[in-house]
Amino acid sequence: MGFIDLNNVSFKYKDNQFIIKDVSLKLLKEDFTGVIGPNGGGKTTLGKLMAGILKASKGDVFIDGLNSQDLKLGAIGKRVGYLFQNPERQIFAPTVEEDLTFSLRIKGIEKQQILIKAQEMMELFQLKHLANQFPFTLSQGEKQRLALAGTLINDPSFLILDEPTTGLDIERKKQLTNILKKLQKKGVGMVFISHDDDFINNLSTRIIQLIGGEIVADKRK
Ligand SMILES: Nc1ncnc2c1ncn2[C@@H]1O[C@H](COP(=O)(O)OP(=O)(O)OP(=O)(O)O)[C@@H](O)[C@H]1O
Ligand SMILES: [Mg+2]
């Protein structure tokens, strides 16, 4: 069994046609799995099914051995970190620092510990000078770094990143690659959905290609 298992999963939004068609996959923590494919192929939909954000219309998704149908988002959040394709979906606090620490504050973690963790993440993602700024006024790359920092601050044991390099400059992209490589060494499993060939080729140990809601290729390096 993988950390995330999809067994004959199909999915449709409301009454529309199936967007994901009978997909079976085992995602291992040891892998860095890249998901590629054309626009509208179902990558984001598949990522949300893997993360338990969407529930399968047919078939089953198991996350850490538990059926995602039975898992509340909070329980999933402890196991899987998810980065949305559009970082604005994840921004909702009046300052960068509050936004970053939101998930820790609702967990009731001690203030001093939250502060230390926030400093560490703001250092890592170069957000310190923006700590008191209104998140919506950040540049695209800054928003992306904030969203990444907010995902990683929870120390997830598995990460699903939808287009993590969007808006990042070359230097920031290199830094992100290094951060993710370090996390991999610590045993964090990863799936990243990306159109960025360099990024995918540099990090992936396995590449899945999705076209029209079906897996057309699944290769290990
Ligand atoms: N909430 C929704 N309601 C109805 N249809 C949707 C919804 N979200 C996505 N779709 C449709 O599902 C299909 C797959 O979309 P999805 O976002 O999963 O593709 P993608 O592979 O991530 O594309 P991109 O490379 O552009 O990010 C598209 O045809 C899209 O229009
Ligand atoms: Mg997408």
mmCIF file of C-alpha atoms and ligand atoms in Angstrom:
data_model
loop_
_atom_site.group_PDB
_atom_site.id
_atom_site.type_symbol
_atom_site.label_atom_id
_atom_site.label_comp_id
_atom_site.label_asym_id
_atom_site.label_seq_id
_atom_site.Cartn_x
_atom_site.Cartn_y
_atom_site.Cartn_z
ATOM 1 C CA MET A 1 0.000 0.000 0.000
ATOM 2 C CA GLY A 2 1.171 3.531 -0.784
ATOM 3 C CA PHE A 3 0.802 6.601 1.433
ATOM 4 C CA ILE A 4 -2.005 7.687 -0.890
ATOM 5 C CA ASP A 5 -3.873 5.058 -2.921
ATOM 6 C CA LEU A 6 -6.422 5.718 -5.629
ATOM 7 C CA ASN A 7 -8.461 2.650 -6.527
ATOM 8 C CA ASN A 8 -10.467 2.944 -9.770
ATOM 9 C CA VAL A 9 -11.265 6.572 -9.106
ATOM 10 C CA SER A 10 -13.618 8.520 -11.364
ATOM 11 C CA PHE A 11 -14.777 12.046 -10.727
ATOM 12 C CA LYS A 12 -17.253 14.501 -12.205
ATOM 13 C CA TYR A 13 -18.254 17.991 -11.110
ATOM 14 C CA LYS A 14 -22.035 17.861 -10.549
ATOM 15 C CA ASP A 15 -23.829 16.543 -13.653
ATOM 16 C CA ASN A 16 -20.997 17.096 -16.095
ATOM 17 C CA GLN A 17 -19.014 14.419 -17.849
ATOM 18 C CA PHE A 18 -16.287 12.517 -16.038
ATOM 19 C CA ILE A 19 -13.134 14.603 -15.651
ATOM 20 C CA ILE A 20 -11.124 11.782 -14.032
ATOM 21 C CA LYS A 21 -11.700 8.376 -15.582
ATOM 22 C CA ASP A 22 -10.997 5.181 -13.663
ATOM 23 C CA VAL A 23 -7.575 6.130 -12.317
ATOM 24 C CA SER A 24 -5.638 3.763 -10.056
ATOM 25 C CA LEU A 25 -2.395 4.934 -8.462
ATOM 26 C CA LYS A 26 -0.156 4.165 -5.511
ATOM 27 C CA LEU A 27 1.823 7.147 -4.285
ATOM 28 C CA LEU A 28 4.839 6.293 -2.183
ATOM 29 C CA LYS A 29 6.525 8.615 0.281
ATOM 30 C CA GLU A 30 9.875 7.640 -1.228
ATOM 31 C CA ASP A 31 8.887 9.090 -4.596
ATOM 32 C CA PHE A 32 8.935 12.626 -5.902
ATOM 33 C CA THR A 33 6.014 12.293 -8.284
ATOM 34 C CA GLY A 34 5.602 14.847 -11.039
ATOM 35 C CA VAL A 35 2.203 15.149 -12.740
ATOM 36 C CA ILE A 36 2.275 16.636 -16.215
ATOM 37 C CA GLY A 37 -0.178 17.082 -19.067
ATOM 38 C CA PRO A 38 -2.081 19.684 -21.091
ATOM 39 C CA ASN A 39 -4.398 22.388 -19.707
ATOM 40 C CA GLY A 40 -7.755 20.987 -18.682
ATOM 41 C CA GLY A 41 -6.423 17.412 -18.526
ATOM 42 C CA GLY A 42 -7.552 17.017 -14.924
ATOM 43 C CA LYS A 43 -4.273 17.515 -13.008
ATOM 44 C CA THR A 44 -5.675 19.929 -10.416
ATOM 45 C CA THR A 45 -8.793 17.783 -10.024
ATOM 46 C CA LEU A 46 -6.605 14.705 -9.492
ATOM 47 C CA GLY A 47 -4.453 16.577 -6.956
ATOM 48 C CA LYS A 48 -7.537 17.590 -4.973
ATOM 49 C CA LEU A 49 -8.751 13.978 -4.999
ATOM 50 C CA MET A 50 -5.332 12.842 -3.695
ATOM 51 C CA ALA A 51 -5.536 15.448 -0.938
ATOM 52 C CA GLY A 52 -9.119 14.532 0.025
ATOM 53 C CA ILE A 53 -10.360 18.029 -0.864
ATOM 54 C CA LEU A 54 -12.643 16.495 -3.496
ATOM 55 C CA LYS A 55 -14.292 13.116 -2.905
ATOM 56 C CA ALA A 56 -14.355 10.440 -5.618
ATOM 57 C CA SER A 57 -17.633 9.983 -7.546
ATOM 58 C CA LYS A 58 -16.659 6.329 -8.080
ATOM 59 C CA GLY A 59 -13.880 4.285 -6.506
ATOM 60 C CA ASP A 60 -11.899 4.976 -3.330
ATOM 61 C CA VAL A 61 -9.046 7.187 -2.173
ATOM 62 C CA PHE A 62 -7.050 6.052 0.843
ATOM 63 C CA ILE A 63 -4.834 8.537 2.657
ATOM 64 C CA ASP A 64 -2.427 6.970 5.138
ATOM 65 C CA GLY A 65 -4.663 3.891 5.098
ATOM 66 C CA LEU A 66 -7.907 5.784 5.798
ATOM 67 C CA ASN A 67 -10.730 6.237 3.295
ATOM 68 C CA SER A 68 -10.873 9.922 2.364
ATOM 69 C CA GLN A 69 -14.705 9.767 2.369
ATOM 70 C CA ASP A 70 -14.536 9.308 6.147
ATOM 71 C CA LEU A 71 -11.867 11.929 6.803
ATOM 72 C CA LYS A 72 -12.674 15.504 7.790
ATOM 73 C CA LEU A 73 -10.450 18.209 6.263
ATOM 74 C CA GLY A 74 -8.771 18.819 9.625
ATOM 75 C CA ALA A 75 -7.739 15.172 9.915
ATOM 76 C CA ILE A 76 -6.420 15.215 6.359
ATOM 77 C CA GLY A 77 -4.528 18.469 7.005
ATOM 78 C CA LYS A 78 -2.465 16.701 9.652
ATOM 79 C CA ARG A 79 -1.288 14.193 7.052
ATOM 80 C CA VAL A 80 -1.158 16.051 3.753
ATOM 81 C CA GLY A 81 -0.065 19.586 2.958
ATOM 82 C CA TYR A 82 -1.717 21.054 -0.142
ATOM 83 C CA LEU A 83 -0.718 24.082 -2.174
ATOM 84 C CA PHE A 84 -3.472 25.501 -4.393
ATOM 85 C CA GLN A 85 -2.706 26.458 -7.997
ATOM 86 C CA ASN A 86 -3.931 29.965 -7.241
ATOM 87 C CA PRO A 87 -2.240 31.169 -4.026
ATOM 88 C CA GLU A 88 -4.965 33.777 -3.420
ATOM 89 C CA ARG A 89 -7.250 30.898 -2.502
ATOM 90 C CA GLN A 90 -5.124 30.421 0.587
ATOM 91 C CA ILE A 91 -4.758 34.014 1.739
ATOM 92 C CA PHE A 92 -7.223 35.340 4.291
ATOM 93 C CA ALA A 93 -5.537 37.233 7.167
ATOM 94 C CA PRO A 94 -4.786 40.971 7.521
ATOM 95 C CA THR A 95 -0.993 40.582 7.681
ATOM 96 C CA VAL A 96 1.567 38.231 6.173
ATOM 97 C CA GLU A 97 2.660 36.967 9.604
ATOM 98 C CA GLU A 98 -0.916 36.295 10.744
ATOM 99 C CA ASP A 99 -1.688 34.586 7.479
ATOM 100 C CA LEU A 100 1.398 32.415 7.814
ATOM 101 C CA THR A 101 0.602 31.354 11.380
ATOM 102 C CA PHE A 102 -3.175 30.938 10.983
ATOM 103 C CA SER A 103 -3.153 27.134 10.960
ATOM 104 C CA LEU A 104 -0.917 26.998 14.047
ATOM 105 C CA ARG A 105 -3.078 29.485 15.958
ATOM 106 C CA ILE A 106 -6.288 27.530 15.340
ATOM 107 C CA LYS A 107 -4.515 24.421 16.624
ATOM 108 C CA GLY A 108 -3.905 26.281 19.888
ATOM 109 C CA ILE A 109 -0.117 25.972 19.757
ATOM 110 C CA GLU A 110 1.782 28.059 22.309
ATOM 111 C CA LYS A 111 2.489 31.679 21.263
ATOM 112 C CA GLN A 112 6.247 31.524 21.749
ATOM 113 C CA GLN A 113 6.492 28.394 19.625
ATOM 114 C CA ILE A 114 4.385 29.975 16.880
ATOM 115 C CA LEU A 115 6.675 33.010 16.846
ATOM 116 C CA ILE A 116 9.790 30.876 16.484
ATOM 117 C CA LYS A 117 8.232 28.815 13.687
ATOM 118 C CA ALA A 118 7.009 31.975 11.896
ATOM 119 C CA GLN A 119 10.483 33.527 12.015
ATOM 120 C CA GLU A 120 12.010 30.328 10.671
ATOM 121 C CA MET A 121 9.563 30.143 7.722
ATOM 122 C CA MET A 122 9.814 33.880 6.937
ATOM 123 C CA GLU A 123 13.586 33.499 6.875
ATOM 124 C CA LEU A 124 13.419 30.446 4.623
ATOM 125 C CA PHE A 125 11.031 32.081 2.143
ATOM 126 C CA GLN A 126 12.392 35.644 2.430
ATOM 127 C CA LEU A 127 9.209 37.161 3.804
ATOM 128 C CA LYS A 128 10.591 38.918 6.910
ATOM 129 C CA HIS A 129 10.467 42.410 5.447
ATOM 130 C CA LEU A 130 6.816 41.801 4.533
ATOM 131 C CA ALA A 131 5.649 40.493 7.937
ATOM 132 C CA ASN A 132 3.186 43.340 8.579
ATOM 133 C CA GLN A 133 2.044 43.867 5.016
ATOM 134 C CA PHE A 134 -1.503 43.147 3.792
ATOM 135 C CA PRO A 135 -1.166 39.811 1.912
ATOM 136 C CA PHE A 136 -3.318 40.876 -1.040
ATOM 137 C CA THR A 137 -0.855 43.629 -1.930
ATOM 138 C CA LEU A 138 2.054 41.195 -2.336
ATOM 139 C CA SER A 139 3.529 40.488 -5.753
ATOM 140 C CA GLN A 140 2.634 37.148 -7.359
ATOM 141 C CA GLY A 141 5.923 35.520 -6.413
ATOM 142 C CA GLU A 142 5.639 36.825 -2.843
ATOM 143 C CA LYS A 143 2.112 35.407 -2.589
ATOM 144 C CA GLN A 144 3.378 32.091 -3.870
ATOM 145 C CA ARG A 145 6.190 32.063 -1.270
ATOM 146 C CA LEU A 146 3.695 32.935 1.469
ATOM 147 C CA ALA A 147 1.379 30.117 0.378
ATOM 148 C CA LEU A 148 4.312 27.657 0.297
ATOM 149 C CA ALA A 149 5.510 28.797 3.731
ATOM 150 C CA GLY A 150 1.958 28.437 5.080
ATOM 151 C CA THR A 151 1.779 24.883 3.748
ATOM 152 C CA LEU A 152 5.174 23.850 5.125
ATOM 153 C CA ILE A 153 4.731 25.462 8.560
ATOM 154 C CA ASN A 154 2.554 22.476 9.563
ATOM 155 C CA ASP A 155 5.385 19.967 8.971
ATOM 156 C CA PRO A 156 3.240 17.745 6.717
ATOM 157 C CA SER A 157 4.518 14.221 6.076
ATOM 158 C CA PHE A 158 3.248 14.364 2.499
ATOM 159 C CA LEU A 159 2.943 17.351 0.172
ATOM 160 C CA ILE A 160 0.843 18.002 -2.889
ATOM 161 C CA LEU A 161 1.926 21.128 -4.737
ATOM 162 C CA ASP A 162 -0.101 22.472 -7.660
ATOM 163 C CA GLU A 163 2.159 24.608 -9.875
ATOM 164 C CA PRO A 164 4.550 25.572 -7.043
ATOM 165 C CA THR A 165 6.945 27.543 -9.270
ATOM 166 C CA THR A 166 4.309 29.914 -10.686
ATOM 167 C CA GLY A 167 5.561 33.467 -10.426
ATOM 168 C CA LEU A 168 8.931 32.530 -8.917
ATOM 169 C CA ASP A 169 12.080 34.070 -10.391
ATOM 170 C CA ILE A 170 15.057 31.859 -11.287
ATOM 171 C CA GLU A 171 16.809 32.379 -7.952
ATOM 172 C CA ARG A 172 13.644 31.691 -5.896
ATOM 173 C CA LYS A 173 12.939 28.612 -8.006
ATOM 174 C CA LYS A 174 16.407 27.261 -7.222
ATOM 175 C CA GLN A 175 15.844 27.952 -3.540
ATOM 176 C CA LEU A 176 12.490 26.168 -3.613
ATOM 177 C CA THR A 177 14.097 23.185 -5.348
ATOM 178 C CA ASN A 178 16.692 23.018 -2.554
ATOM 179 C CA ILE A 179 14.060 23.305 0.175
ATOM 180 C CA LEU A 180 12.044 20.463 -1.377
ATOM 181 C CA LYS A 181 15.174 18.290 -1.776
ATOM 182 C CA LYS A 182 15.933 18.770 1.927
ATOM 183 C CA LEU A 183 12.374 17.807 2.832
ATOM 184 C CA GLN A 184 12.678 14.713 0.670
ATOM 185 C CA LYS A 185 15.817 13.698 2.593
ATOM 186 C CA LYS A 186 13.771 14.037 5.789
ATOM 187 C CA GLY A 187 11.264 11.548 4.352
ATOM 188 C CA VAL A 188 8.477 13.882 3.234
ATOM 189 C CA GLY A 189 6.652 12.429 0.226
ATOM 190 C CA MET A 190 5.700 14.717 -2.630
ATOM 191 C CA VAL A 191 3.505 15.152 -5.644
ATOM 192 C CA PHE A 192 3.929 18.220 -7.771
ATOM 193 C CA ILE A 193 1.765 19.242 -10.648
ATOM 194 C CA SER A 194 3.713 21.415 -13.038
ATOM 195 C CA HIS A 195 4.168 22.727 -16.552
ATOM 196 C CA ASP A 196 7.753 23.632 -15.650
ATOM 197 C CA ASP A 197 9.882 20.998 -17.430
ATOM 198 C CA ASP A 198 13.161 21.994 -15.752
ATOM 199 C CA PHE A 199 11.621 21.803 -12.316
ATOM 200 C CA ILE A 200 9.923 18.447 -13.017
ATOM 201 C CA ASN A 201 13.046 16.906 -14.569
ATOM 202 C CA ASN A 202 15.270 18.147 -11.783
ATOM 203 C CA LEU A 203 13.159 16.786 -8.913
ATOM 204 C CA SER A 204 11.014 13.876 -10.082
ATOM 205 C CA THR A 205 11.726 10.222 -9.479
ATOM 206 C CA ARG A 206 8.448 9.322 -11.154
ATOM 207 C CA ILE A 207 6.491 11.165 -13.842
ATOM 208 C CA ILE A 208 2.786 10.667 -14.503
ATOM 209 C CA GLN A 209 1.189 12.119 -17.609
ATOM 210 C CA LEU A 210 -2.524 12.882 -17.515
ATOM 211 C CA ILE A 211 -4.541 13.585 -20.651
ATOM 212 C CA GLY A 212 -8.337 13.785 -20.763
ATOM 213 C CA GLY A 213 -8.603 12.456 -17.208
ATOM 214 C CA GLU A 214 -6.615 9.306 -17.959
ATOM 215 C CA ILE A 215 -3.058 8.297 -17.125
ATOM 216 C CA VAL A 216 -1.307 7.846 -20.450
ATOM 217 C CA ALA A 217 2.217 7.385 -19.057
ATOM 218 C CA ASP A 218 3.714 6.517 -15.670
ATOM 219 C CA LYS A 219 7.509 6.271 -15.649
ATOM 220 C CA ARG A 220 10.125 5.907 -12.933
ATOM 221 C CA LYS A 221 13.551 7.369 -13.519
HETATM 222 N N1 LIG B 1 -15.375 23.437 -10.234
HETATM 223 C C1 LIG B 1 -15.517 22.954 -11.462
HETATM 224 N N2 LIG B 1 -16.747 22.755 -12.003
HETATM 225 C C2 LIG B 1 -16.902 22.245 -13.248
HETATM 226 N N3 LIG B 1 -15.863 21.898 -14.041
HETATM 227 C C3 LIG B 1 -14.627 22.080 -13.572
HETATM 228 C C4 LIG B 1 -14.375 22.614 -12.257
HETATM 229 N N4 LIG B 1 -13.032 22.675 -12.071
HETATM 230 C C5 LIG B 1 -12.476 22.209 -13.206
HETATM 231 N N5 LIG B 1 -13.417 21.843 -14.091
HETATM 232 C C6 LIG B 1 -13.159 21.266 -15.437
HETATM 233 O O1 LIG B 1 -12.424 20.069 -15.286
HETATM 234 C C7 LIG B 1 -11.463 19.924 -16.315
HETATM 235 C C8 LIG B 1 -10.089 19.666 -15.702
HETATM 236 O O2 LIG B 1 -9.691 20.816 -14.982
HETATM 237 P P1 LIG B 1 -8.370 20.837 -14.108
HETATM 238 O O3 LIG B 1 -8.325 22.152 -13.429
HETATM 239 O O4 LIG B 1 -8.322 19.622 -13.254
HETATM 240 O O5 LIG B 1 -7.244 20.733 -15.245
HETATM 241 P P2 LIG B 1 -5.667 20.956 -15.165
HETATM 242 O O6 LIG B 1 -5.049 19.757 -15.819
HETATM 243 O O7 LIG B 1 -5.261 21.254 -13.780
HETATM 244 O O8 LIG B 1 -5.425 22.224 -16.110
HETATM 245 P P3 LIG B 1 -4.310 23.421 -16.018
HETATM 246 O O9 LIG B 1 -3.055 22.875 -16.650
HETATM 247 O O10 LIG B 1 -4.918 24.496 -16.856
HETATM 248 O O11 LIG B 1 -4.151 23.808 -14.590
HETATM 249 C C9 LIG B 1 -11.530 21.201 -17.153
HETATM 250 O O12 LIG B 1 -12.235 20.908 -18.318
HETATM 251 C C10 LIG B 1 -12.287 22.175 -16.277
HETATM 252 O O13 LIG B 1 -13.068 23.043 -17.044
HETATM 253 MG MG MG B 2 -4.420 22.872 -12.858
#
